[in-house]
GROMACS .gro file of C-alpha atoms in nm:
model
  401
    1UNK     CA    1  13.391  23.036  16.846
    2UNK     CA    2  13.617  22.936  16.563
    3UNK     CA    3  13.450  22.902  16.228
    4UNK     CA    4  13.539  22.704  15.928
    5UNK     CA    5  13.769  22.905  15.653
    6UNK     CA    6  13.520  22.808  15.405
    7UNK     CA    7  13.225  22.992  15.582
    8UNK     CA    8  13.419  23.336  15.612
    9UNK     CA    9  13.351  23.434  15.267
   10UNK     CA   10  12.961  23.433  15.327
   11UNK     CA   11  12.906  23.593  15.631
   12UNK     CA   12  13.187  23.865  15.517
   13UNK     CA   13  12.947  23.915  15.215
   14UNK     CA   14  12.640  23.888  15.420
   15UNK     CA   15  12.786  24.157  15.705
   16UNK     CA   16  12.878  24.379  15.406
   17UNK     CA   17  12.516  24.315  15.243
   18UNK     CA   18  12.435  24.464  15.572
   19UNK     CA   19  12.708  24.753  15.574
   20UNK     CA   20  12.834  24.620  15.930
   21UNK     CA   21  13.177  24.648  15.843
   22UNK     CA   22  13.330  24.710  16.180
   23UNK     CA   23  13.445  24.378  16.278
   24UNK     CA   24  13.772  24.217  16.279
   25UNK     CA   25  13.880  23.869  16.234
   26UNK     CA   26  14.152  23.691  16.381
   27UNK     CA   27  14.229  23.316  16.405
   28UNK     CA   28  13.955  23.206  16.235
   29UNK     CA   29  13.704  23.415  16.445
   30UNK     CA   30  13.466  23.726  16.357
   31UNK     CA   31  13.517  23.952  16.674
   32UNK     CA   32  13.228  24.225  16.672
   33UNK     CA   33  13.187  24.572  16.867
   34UNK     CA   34  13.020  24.481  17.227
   35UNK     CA   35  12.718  24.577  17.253
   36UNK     CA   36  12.600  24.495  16.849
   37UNK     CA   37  12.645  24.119  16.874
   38UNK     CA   38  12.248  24.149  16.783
   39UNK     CA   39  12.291  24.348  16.512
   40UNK     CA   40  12.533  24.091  16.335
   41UNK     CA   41  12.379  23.801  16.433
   42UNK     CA   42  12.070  23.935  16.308
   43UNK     CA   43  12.241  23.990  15.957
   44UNK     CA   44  12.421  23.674  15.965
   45UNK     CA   45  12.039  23.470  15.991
   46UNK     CA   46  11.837  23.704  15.784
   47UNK     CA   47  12.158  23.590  15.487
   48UNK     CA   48  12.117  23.250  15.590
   49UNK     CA   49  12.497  23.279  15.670
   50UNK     CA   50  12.497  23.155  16.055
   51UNK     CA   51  12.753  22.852  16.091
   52UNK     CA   52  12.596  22.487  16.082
   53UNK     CA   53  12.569  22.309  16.436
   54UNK     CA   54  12.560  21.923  16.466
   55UNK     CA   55  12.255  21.767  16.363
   56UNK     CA   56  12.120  22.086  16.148
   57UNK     CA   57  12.116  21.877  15.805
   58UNK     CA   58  11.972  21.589  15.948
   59UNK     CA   59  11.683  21.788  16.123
   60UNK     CA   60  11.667  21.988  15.777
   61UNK     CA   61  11.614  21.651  15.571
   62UNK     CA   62  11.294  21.552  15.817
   63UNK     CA   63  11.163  21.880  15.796
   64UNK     CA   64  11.187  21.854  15.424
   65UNK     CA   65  11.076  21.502  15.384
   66UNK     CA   66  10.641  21.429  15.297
   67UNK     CA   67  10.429  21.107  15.301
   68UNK     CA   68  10.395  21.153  14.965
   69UNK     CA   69  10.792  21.120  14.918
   70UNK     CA   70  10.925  20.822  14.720
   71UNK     CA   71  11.167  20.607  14.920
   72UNK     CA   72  11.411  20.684  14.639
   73UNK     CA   73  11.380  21.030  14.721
   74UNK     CA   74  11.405  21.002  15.071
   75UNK     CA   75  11.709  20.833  15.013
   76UNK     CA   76  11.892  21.052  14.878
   77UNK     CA   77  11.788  21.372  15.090
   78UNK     CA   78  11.890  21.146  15.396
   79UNK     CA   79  12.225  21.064  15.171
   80UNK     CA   80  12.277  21.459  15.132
   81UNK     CA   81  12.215  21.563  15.492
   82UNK     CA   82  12.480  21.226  15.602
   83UNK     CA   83  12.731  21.386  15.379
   84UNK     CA   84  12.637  21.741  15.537
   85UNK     CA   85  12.691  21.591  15.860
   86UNK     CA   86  13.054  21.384  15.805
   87UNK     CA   87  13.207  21.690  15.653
   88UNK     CA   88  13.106  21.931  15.929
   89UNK     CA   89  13.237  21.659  16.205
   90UNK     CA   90  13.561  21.633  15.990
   91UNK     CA   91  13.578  22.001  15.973
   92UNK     CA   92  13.570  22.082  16.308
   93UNK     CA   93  13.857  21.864  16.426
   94UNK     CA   94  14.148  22.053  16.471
   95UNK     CA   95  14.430  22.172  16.221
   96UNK     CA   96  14.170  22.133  15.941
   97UNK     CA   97  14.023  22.402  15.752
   98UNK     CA   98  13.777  22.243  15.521
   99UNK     CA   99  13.596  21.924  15.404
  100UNK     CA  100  13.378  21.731  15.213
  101UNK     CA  101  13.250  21.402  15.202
  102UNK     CA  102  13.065  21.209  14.955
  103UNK     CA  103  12.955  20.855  14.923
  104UNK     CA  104  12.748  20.608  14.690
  105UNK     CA  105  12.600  20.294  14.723
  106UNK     CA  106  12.544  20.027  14.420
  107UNK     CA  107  12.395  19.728  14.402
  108UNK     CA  108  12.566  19.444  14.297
  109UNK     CA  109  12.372  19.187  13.996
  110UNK     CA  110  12.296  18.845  14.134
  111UNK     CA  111  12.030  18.703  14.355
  112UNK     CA  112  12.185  18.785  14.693
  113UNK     CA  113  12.148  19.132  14.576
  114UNK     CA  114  12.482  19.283  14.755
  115UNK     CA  115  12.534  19.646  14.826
  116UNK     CA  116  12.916  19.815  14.703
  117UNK     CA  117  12.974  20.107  14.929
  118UNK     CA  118  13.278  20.336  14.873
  119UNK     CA  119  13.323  20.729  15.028
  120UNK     CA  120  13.560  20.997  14.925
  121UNK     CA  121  13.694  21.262  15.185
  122UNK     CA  122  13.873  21.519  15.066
  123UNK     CA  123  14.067  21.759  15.354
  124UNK     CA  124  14.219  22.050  15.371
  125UNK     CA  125  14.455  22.072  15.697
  126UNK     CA  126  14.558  22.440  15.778
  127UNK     CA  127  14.807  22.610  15.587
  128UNK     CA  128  15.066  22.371  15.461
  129UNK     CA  129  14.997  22.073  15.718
  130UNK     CA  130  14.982  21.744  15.588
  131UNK     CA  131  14.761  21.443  15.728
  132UNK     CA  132  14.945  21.198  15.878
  133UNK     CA  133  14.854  20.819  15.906
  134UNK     CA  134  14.652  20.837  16.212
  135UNK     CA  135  14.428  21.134  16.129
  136UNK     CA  136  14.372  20.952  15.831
  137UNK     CA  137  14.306  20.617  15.996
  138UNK     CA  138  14.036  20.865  16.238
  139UNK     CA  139  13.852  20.971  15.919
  140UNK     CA  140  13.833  20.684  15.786
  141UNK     CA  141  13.660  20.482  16.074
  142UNK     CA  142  13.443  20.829  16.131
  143UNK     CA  143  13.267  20.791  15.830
  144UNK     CA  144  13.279  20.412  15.790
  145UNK     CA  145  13.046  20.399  16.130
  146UNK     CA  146  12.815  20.710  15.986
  147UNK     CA  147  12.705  20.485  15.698
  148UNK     CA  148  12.582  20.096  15.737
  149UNK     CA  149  12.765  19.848  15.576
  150UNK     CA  150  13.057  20.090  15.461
  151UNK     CA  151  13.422  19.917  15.548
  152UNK     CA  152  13.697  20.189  15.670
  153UNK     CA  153  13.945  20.015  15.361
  154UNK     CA  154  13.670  20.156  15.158
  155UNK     CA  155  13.707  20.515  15.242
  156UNK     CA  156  13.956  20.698  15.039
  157UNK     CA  157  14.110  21.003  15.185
  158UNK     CA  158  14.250  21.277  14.968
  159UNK     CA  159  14.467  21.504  15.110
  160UNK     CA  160  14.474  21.865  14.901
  161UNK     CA  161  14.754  21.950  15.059
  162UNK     CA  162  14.960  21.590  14.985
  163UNK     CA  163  14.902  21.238  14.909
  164UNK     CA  164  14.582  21.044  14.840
  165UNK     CA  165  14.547  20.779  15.099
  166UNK     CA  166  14.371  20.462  14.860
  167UNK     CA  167  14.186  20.225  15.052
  168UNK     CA  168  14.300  19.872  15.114
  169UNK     CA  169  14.232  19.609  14.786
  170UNK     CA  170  14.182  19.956  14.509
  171UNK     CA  171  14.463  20.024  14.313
  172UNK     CA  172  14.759  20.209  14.455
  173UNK     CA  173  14.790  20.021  14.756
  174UNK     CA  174  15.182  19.926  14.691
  175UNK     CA  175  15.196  20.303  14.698
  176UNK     CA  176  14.971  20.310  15.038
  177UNK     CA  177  15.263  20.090  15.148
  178UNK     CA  178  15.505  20.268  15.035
  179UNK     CA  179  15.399  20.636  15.244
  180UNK     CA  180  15.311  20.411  15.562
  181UNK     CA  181  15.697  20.268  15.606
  182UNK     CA  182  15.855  20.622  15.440
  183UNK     CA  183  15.638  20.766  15.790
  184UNK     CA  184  15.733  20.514  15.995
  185UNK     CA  185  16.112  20.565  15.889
  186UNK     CA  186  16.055  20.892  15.904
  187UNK     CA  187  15.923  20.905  16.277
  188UNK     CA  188  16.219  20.613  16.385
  189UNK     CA  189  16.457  20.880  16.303
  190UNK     CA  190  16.328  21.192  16.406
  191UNK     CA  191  16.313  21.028  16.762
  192UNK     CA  192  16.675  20.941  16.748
  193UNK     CA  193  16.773  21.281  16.641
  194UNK     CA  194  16.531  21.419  16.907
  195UNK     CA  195  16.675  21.221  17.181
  196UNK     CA  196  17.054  21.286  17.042
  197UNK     CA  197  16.974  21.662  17.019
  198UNK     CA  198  16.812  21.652  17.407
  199UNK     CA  199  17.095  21.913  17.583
  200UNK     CA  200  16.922  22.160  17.292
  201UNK     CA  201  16.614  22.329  17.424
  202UNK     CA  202  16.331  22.358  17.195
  203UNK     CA  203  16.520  22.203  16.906
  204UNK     CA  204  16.277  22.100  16.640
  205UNK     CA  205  16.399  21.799  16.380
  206UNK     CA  206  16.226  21.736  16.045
  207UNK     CA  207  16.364  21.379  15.842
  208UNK     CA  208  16.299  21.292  15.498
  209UNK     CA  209  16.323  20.945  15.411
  210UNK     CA  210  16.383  20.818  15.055
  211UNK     CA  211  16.307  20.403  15.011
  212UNK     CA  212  16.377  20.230  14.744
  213UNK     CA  213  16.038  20.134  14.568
  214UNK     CA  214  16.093  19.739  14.502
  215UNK     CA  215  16.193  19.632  14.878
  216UNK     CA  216  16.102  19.946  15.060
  217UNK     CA  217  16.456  19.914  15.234
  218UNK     CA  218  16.574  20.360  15.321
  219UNK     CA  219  16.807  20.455  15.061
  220UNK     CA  220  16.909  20.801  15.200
  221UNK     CA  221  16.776  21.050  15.442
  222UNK     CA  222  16.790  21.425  15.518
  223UNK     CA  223  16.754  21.599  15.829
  224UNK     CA  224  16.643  21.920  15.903
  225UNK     CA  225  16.721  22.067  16.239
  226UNK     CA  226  16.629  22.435  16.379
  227UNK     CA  227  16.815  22.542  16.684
  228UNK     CA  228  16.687  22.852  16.884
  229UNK     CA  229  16.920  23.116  16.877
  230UNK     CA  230  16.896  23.137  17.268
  231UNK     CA  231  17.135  22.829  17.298
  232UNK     CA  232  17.426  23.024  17.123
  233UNK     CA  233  17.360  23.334  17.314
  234UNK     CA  234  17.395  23.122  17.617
  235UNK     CA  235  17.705  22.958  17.505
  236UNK     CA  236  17.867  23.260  17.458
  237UNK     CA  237  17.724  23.402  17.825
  238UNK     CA  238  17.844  23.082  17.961
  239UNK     CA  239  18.180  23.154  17.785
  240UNK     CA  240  18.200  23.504  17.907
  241UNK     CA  241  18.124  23.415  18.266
  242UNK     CA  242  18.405  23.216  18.274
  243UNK     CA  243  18.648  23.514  18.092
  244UNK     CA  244  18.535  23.690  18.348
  245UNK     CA  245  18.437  23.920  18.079
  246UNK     CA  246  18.112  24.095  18.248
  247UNK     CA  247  17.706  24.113  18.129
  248UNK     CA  248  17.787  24.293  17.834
  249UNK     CA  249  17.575  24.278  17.518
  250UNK     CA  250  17.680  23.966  17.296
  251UNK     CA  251  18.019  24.013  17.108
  252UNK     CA  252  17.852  23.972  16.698
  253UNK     CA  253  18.194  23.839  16.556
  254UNK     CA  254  18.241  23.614  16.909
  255UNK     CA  255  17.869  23.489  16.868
  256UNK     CA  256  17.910  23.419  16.468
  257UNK     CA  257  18.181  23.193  16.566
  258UNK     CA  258  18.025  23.010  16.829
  259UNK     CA  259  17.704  22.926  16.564
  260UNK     CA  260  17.963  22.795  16.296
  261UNK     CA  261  18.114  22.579  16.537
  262UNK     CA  262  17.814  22.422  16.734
  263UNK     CA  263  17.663  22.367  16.396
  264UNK     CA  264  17.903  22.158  16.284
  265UNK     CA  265  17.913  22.002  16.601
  266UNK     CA  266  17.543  21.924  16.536
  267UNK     CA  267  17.604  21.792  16.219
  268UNK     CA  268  17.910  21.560  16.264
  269UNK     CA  269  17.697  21.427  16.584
  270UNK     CA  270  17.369  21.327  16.372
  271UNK     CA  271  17.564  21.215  16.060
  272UNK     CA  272  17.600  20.874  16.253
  273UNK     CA  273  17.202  20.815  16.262
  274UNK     CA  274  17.140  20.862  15.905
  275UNK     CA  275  17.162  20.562  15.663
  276UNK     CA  276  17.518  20.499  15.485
  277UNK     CA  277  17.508  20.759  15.187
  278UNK     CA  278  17.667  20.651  14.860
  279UNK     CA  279  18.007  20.681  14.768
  280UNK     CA  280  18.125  21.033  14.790
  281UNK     CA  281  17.883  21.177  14.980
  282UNK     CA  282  17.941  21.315  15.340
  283UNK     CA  283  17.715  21.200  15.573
  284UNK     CA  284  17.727  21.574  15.754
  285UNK     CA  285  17.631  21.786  15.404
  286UNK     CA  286  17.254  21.579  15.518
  287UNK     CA  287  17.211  21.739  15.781
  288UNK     CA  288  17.083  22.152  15.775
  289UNK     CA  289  17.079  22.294  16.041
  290UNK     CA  290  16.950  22.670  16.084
  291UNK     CA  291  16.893  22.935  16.381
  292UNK     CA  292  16.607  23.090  16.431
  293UNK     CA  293  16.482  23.387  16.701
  294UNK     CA  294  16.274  23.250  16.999
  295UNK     CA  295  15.987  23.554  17.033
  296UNK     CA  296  16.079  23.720  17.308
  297UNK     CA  297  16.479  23.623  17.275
  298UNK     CA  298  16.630  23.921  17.286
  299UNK     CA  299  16.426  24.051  17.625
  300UNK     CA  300  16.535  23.765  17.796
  301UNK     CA  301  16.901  23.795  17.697
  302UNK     CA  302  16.877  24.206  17.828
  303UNK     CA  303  16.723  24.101  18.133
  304UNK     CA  304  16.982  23.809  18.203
  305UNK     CA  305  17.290  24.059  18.115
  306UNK     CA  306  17.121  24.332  18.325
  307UNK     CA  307  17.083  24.114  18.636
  308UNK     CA  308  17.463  23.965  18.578
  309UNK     CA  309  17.541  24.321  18.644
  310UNK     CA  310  17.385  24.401  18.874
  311UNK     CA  311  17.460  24.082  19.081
  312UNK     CA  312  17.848  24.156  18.998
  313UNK     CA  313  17.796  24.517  19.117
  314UNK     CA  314  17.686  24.403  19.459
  315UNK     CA  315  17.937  24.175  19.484
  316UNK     CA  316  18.194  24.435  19.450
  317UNK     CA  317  18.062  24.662  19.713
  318UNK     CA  318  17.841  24.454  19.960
  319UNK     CA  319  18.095  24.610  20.260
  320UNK     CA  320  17.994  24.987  20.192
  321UNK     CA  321  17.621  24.894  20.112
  322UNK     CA  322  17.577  24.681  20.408
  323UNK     CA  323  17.749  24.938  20.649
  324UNK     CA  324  17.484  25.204  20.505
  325UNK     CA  325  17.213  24.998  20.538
  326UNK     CA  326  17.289  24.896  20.871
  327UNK     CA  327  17.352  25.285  20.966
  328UNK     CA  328  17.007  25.360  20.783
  329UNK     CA  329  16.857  25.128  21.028
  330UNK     CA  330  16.994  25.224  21.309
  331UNK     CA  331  16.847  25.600  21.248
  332UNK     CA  332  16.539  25.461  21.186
  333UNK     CA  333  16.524  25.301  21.507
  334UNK     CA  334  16.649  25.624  21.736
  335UNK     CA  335  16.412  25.823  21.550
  336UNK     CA  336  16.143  25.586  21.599
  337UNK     CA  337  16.238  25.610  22.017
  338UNK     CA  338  16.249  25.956  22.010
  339UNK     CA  339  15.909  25.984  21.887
  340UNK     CA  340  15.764  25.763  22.051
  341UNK     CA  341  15.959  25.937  22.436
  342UNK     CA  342  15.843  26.270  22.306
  343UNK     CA  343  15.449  26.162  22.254
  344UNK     CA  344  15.423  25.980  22.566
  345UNK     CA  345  15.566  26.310  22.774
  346UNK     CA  346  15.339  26.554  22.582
  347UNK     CA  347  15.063  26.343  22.646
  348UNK     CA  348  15.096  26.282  23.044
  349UNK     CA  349  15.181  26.722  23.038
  350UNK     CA  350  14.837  26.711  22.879
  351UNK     CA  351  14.649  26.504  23.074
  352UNK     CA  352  14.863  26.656  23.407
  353UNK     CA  353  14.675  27.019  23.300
  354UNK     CA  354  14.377  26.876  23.200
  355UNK     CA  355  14.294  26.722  23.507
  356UNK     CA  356  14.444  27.054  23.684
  357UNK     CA  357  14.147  27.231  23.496
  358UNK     CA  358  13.892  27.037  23.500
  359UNK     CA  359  13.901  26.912  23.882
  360UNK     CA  360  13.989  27.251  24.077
  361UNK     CA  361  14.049  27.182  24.423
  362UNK     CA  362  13.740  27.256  24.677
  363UNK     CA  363  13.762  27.591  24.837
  364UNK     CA  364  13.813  27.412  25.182
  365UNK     CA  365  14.133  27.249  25.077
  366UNK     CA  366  14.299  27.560  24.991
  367UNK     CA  367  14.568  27.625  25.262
  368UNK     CA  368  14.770  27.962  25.279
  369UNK     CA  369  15.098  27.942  25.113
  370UNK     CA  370  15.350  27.959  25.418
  371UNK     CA  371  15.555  28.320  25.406
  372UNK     CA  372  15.865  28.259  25.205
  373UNK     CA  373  16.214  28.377  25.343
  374UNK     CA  374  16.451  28.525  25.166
  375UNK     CA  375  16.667  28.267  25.096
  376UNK     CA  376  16.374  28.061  24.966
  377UNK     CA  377  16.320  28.355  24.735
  378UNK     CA  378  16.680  28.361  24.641
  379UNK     CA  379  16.721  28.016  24.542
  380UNK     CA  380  16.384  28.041  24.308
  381UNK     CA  381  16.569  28.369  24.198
  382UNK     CA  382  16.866  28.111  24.121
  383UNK     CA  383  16.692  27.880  23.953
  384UNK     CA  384  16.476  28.139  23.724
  385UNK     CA  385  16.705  28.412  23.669
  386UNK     CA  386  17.058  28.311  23.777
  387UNK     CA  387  17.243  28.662  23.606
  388UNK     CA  388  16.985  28.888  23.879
  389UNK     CA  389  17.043  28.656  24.120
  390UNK     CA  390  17.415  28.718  24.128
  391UNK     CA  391  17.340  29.124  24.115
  392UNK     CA  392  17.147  29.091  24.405
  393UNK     CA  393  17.424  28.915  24.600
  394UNK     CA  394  17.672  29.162  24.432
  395UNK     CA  395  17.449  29.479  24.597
  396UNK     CA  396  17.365  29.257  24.927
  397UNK     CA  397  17.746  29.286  24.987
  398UNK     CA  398  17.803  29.600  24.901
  399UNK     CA  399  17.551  29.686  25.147
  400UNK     CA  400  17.691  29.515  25.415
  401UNK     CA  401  18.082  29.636  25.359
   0.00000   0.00000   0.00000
C-alpha cells in the first residue's frame, strides 16, 4: 500500500530504532523480507509509526473526550480530529504527496449571532505537478461538506508547488480570474496543437499563455512540443524501404537530417495556431520542439530491421527453400512408410512363430513327409545353394558322358 511522503521519515526512524534495516522502498512503498512482515509491523506500532486509516482521529477524539469536558473543549478536539481527517482524505488522492488542512470559525457581533467560517488547504502534488482548476474546485467542495455552514468560495487552496487559489469575494480574485482564462487558453490551444500534431504518435504539447492583465485578451503564446524519436527512425525506414536500401542500422548523418527537417516542418505547421506575435517576431521561433527516446526505442528499431531482413532474405530465395522443404517432406513421409511396412511384417513373423510354438500340432495330425525325388531335391538345392547346385549338374554329366 502506498504511503504518504510525509510518513516515510517516521517509520524509517522507527524501523532503524528497531535495527530492521533490510527493507527497500520504491514508489512510495516500504517492501519488507517475506516472512518478517510481523517483525516490522510490530516495530512500526510499538513507535506509534503505523499509517492513519479513515476515521482514526475521529474515533481518537471520542476516546479522548469525558463528561466532565467543557463544550469548548470538546470543540476543539472534534475541530483537530476534522482537520486530521480532511488532510488524510486530501492526501490520499492521487498525484499528491502531502496536506494539511485547517479551519476556524468566528462569531460575528450582533443579535443574530452569525458564524464566519473560512479553511486553508495547503497541497503538495508530486514532484513538480501543479493543481489544476478542477482538483482545486474537488478540494474545495471536499472540505466545504466536512464542516457545517462552510461555503466552497470560502476555502482557499494553496498550492506549494504554484499559485494560491483565493476564494471567491477575498482579495485576489481579479488574479483568480486571471489563472482560470490563462488555463482555459492554455487547454484551447493545446487541443489544437494536439489534434494538428495527430499523424505524430505519442507527441506530447505543453502551451504557455501570456494575457494581458486589464482585458484578459492572449497576448502571446509558446508551445512546447516533444516528439518521440521513433517517428524519425521510421521516417528514415520508410525512406530506405523505398531506396531499396535494406534493414540496415539507421544512417546518423541521414537521420540528423531528417530531425532538422520534420522539425521545422512542425514548427512552420503550428505557427498558424498561435496568436499574431508582435512586429518582428516569427511566429515559428514559438514553437520548441525536442526529441526524446521512447524506453524501449532502440529494441524495437533492431527487431523491425532484423525482421526486414529477414523477410527480404526469403524473398530472394523462396525457390531453393521451398524445393528443400518440399524434398524434406517427402523423406519424411517414405521414411515414415517404411517404418511403418517393416513393423507390421516383423510383427505378423512374430506372431506366425509364436503361434507355431505355442499350439504344436496333435501327434495324430502328423502325416509322414512324402519321399522326395531328386529333382525335388535339386530344385531346393537351386533355390538354397545355386553355385552346388550347378556342380552337381556339372558331375551328373560327366557321369553320364
Amino acid at each position: 500500500v502506498p504511503v504518504a511522503a510525509a510518513q516515510l521519515p517516521a517509520m524509517e526512524a522507527a524501523l532503524a530504532k528497531a535495527n530492521l534495516t533490510d527493507h527497500e522502498i520504491r514508489e512510495g512503498s516500504i517492501h519488507v523480507p517475506r516472512g518478517r512482515e510481523t517483525a516490522y509491523m510490530a516495530a512500526l506500532a510499538e513507535a506509534g509509526a503505523l499509517p492513519p486509516n479513515f476515521g482514526d482521529a475521529i474515533a481518537q477524539a471520542v476516546r479522548d473526550s469525558t463528561l466532565f469536558m467543557s463544550s469548548r473543549d470538546r470543540e476543539e478536539l472534534t475541530k483537530k480530529a476534522t482537520q486530521a481527517e480532511l488532510s488524510l482524505m486530501i492526501r490520499s488522492m492521487k498525484g499528491i504527496d502531502d496536506a494539511y488542512v485547517l479551519y476556524d470559525v468566528d462569531k460575528k457581533p450582533g443579535f443574530r449571532m452569525e458564524k464566519l467560517i473560512t479553511a486553508t488547504v495547503s497541497v503538495k502534488p508530486a514532484g513538480a505537478n501543479q493543481l489544476d482548476e478542477e482538483r482545486v474546485s474537488a478540494i474545495r467542495h471536499l472540505v466545504a461538506g466536512a464542516i457545517a455552514g462552510l461555503k466552497p468560495e470560502d476555502v482557499t487552496v494553496s498550492d506549494l508547488n504554484g499559485c494560491t487559489w483565493h476564494g471567491a469575494g477575498a482579495t485576489g480574485g481579479g488574479e483568480n480570474r486571471y489563472l482560470a482564462l490563462k488555463r482555459t487558453h492554455e487547454a484551447d490551444l493545446k487541443a489544437k496543437v494536439h489534434n494538428a500534431l495527430g499523424f505524430i504518435p505519442n507527441v506530447t504539447v505543453e502551451p504557455s499563455v501570456t494575457l494581458d492583465r486589464e482585458s484578459f485578451a492572449p497576448l502571446a503564446a509558446r508551445v512546447s512540443i516533444g516528439v518521440p524519436g521513433g517517428y524519425f527512425k521510421r521516417i528514415w525506414r520508410e525512406r530506405a524501404a523505398v531506396c531499396s536500401s535494406g534493414g540496415a542500422a539507421p544512417d546518423p548523418a541521414a537521420l540528423a537530417r531528417i530531425q532538422t527537417e520534420e522539425i521545422a516542418k512542425i514548427q512552420r505547421h503550428v505557427a498558424h495556431l498561435l496568436p499574431s506575435p508582435g512586429e518582428g517576431i516569427d511566429s515559428a521561433d514559438l514553437v520548441a520542439v525536442t526529441m526524446f527516446d521512447e524506453i524501449g526505442d532502440e529494441g524495437d528499431v533492431s527487431v523491425s530491421a532484423t525482421a526486414f531482413e529477414a523477410i527480404g532474405s526469403l524473398g530472394a530465395y523462396w525457390r531453393p527453400i521451398g524445393l528443400a522443404v518440399f524434398g524434406l517432406i517427402c523423406v519424411l513421409l517414405l521414411r515414415s512408410i517404411l517404418r511403418k511396412a517393416l513393423s507390421v511384417r516383423g510383427q505378423s513373423s512374430r506372431v506366425e512363430s509364436h503361434e507355431a510354438a505355442v499350439v504344436p500340432a496333435p501327434h495324430w495330425e502328423h502325416r509322414p513327409e512324402p519321399a522326395r525325388t531328386p529333382r525335388d531335391e535339386l530344385a531346393k538345392l537351386v533355390v538354397e545353394d545355386p553355385e552346388g547346385a550347378a556342380n552337381v549338374l556339372r558331375n551328373w554329366i560327366g557321369q553320364a558322358s
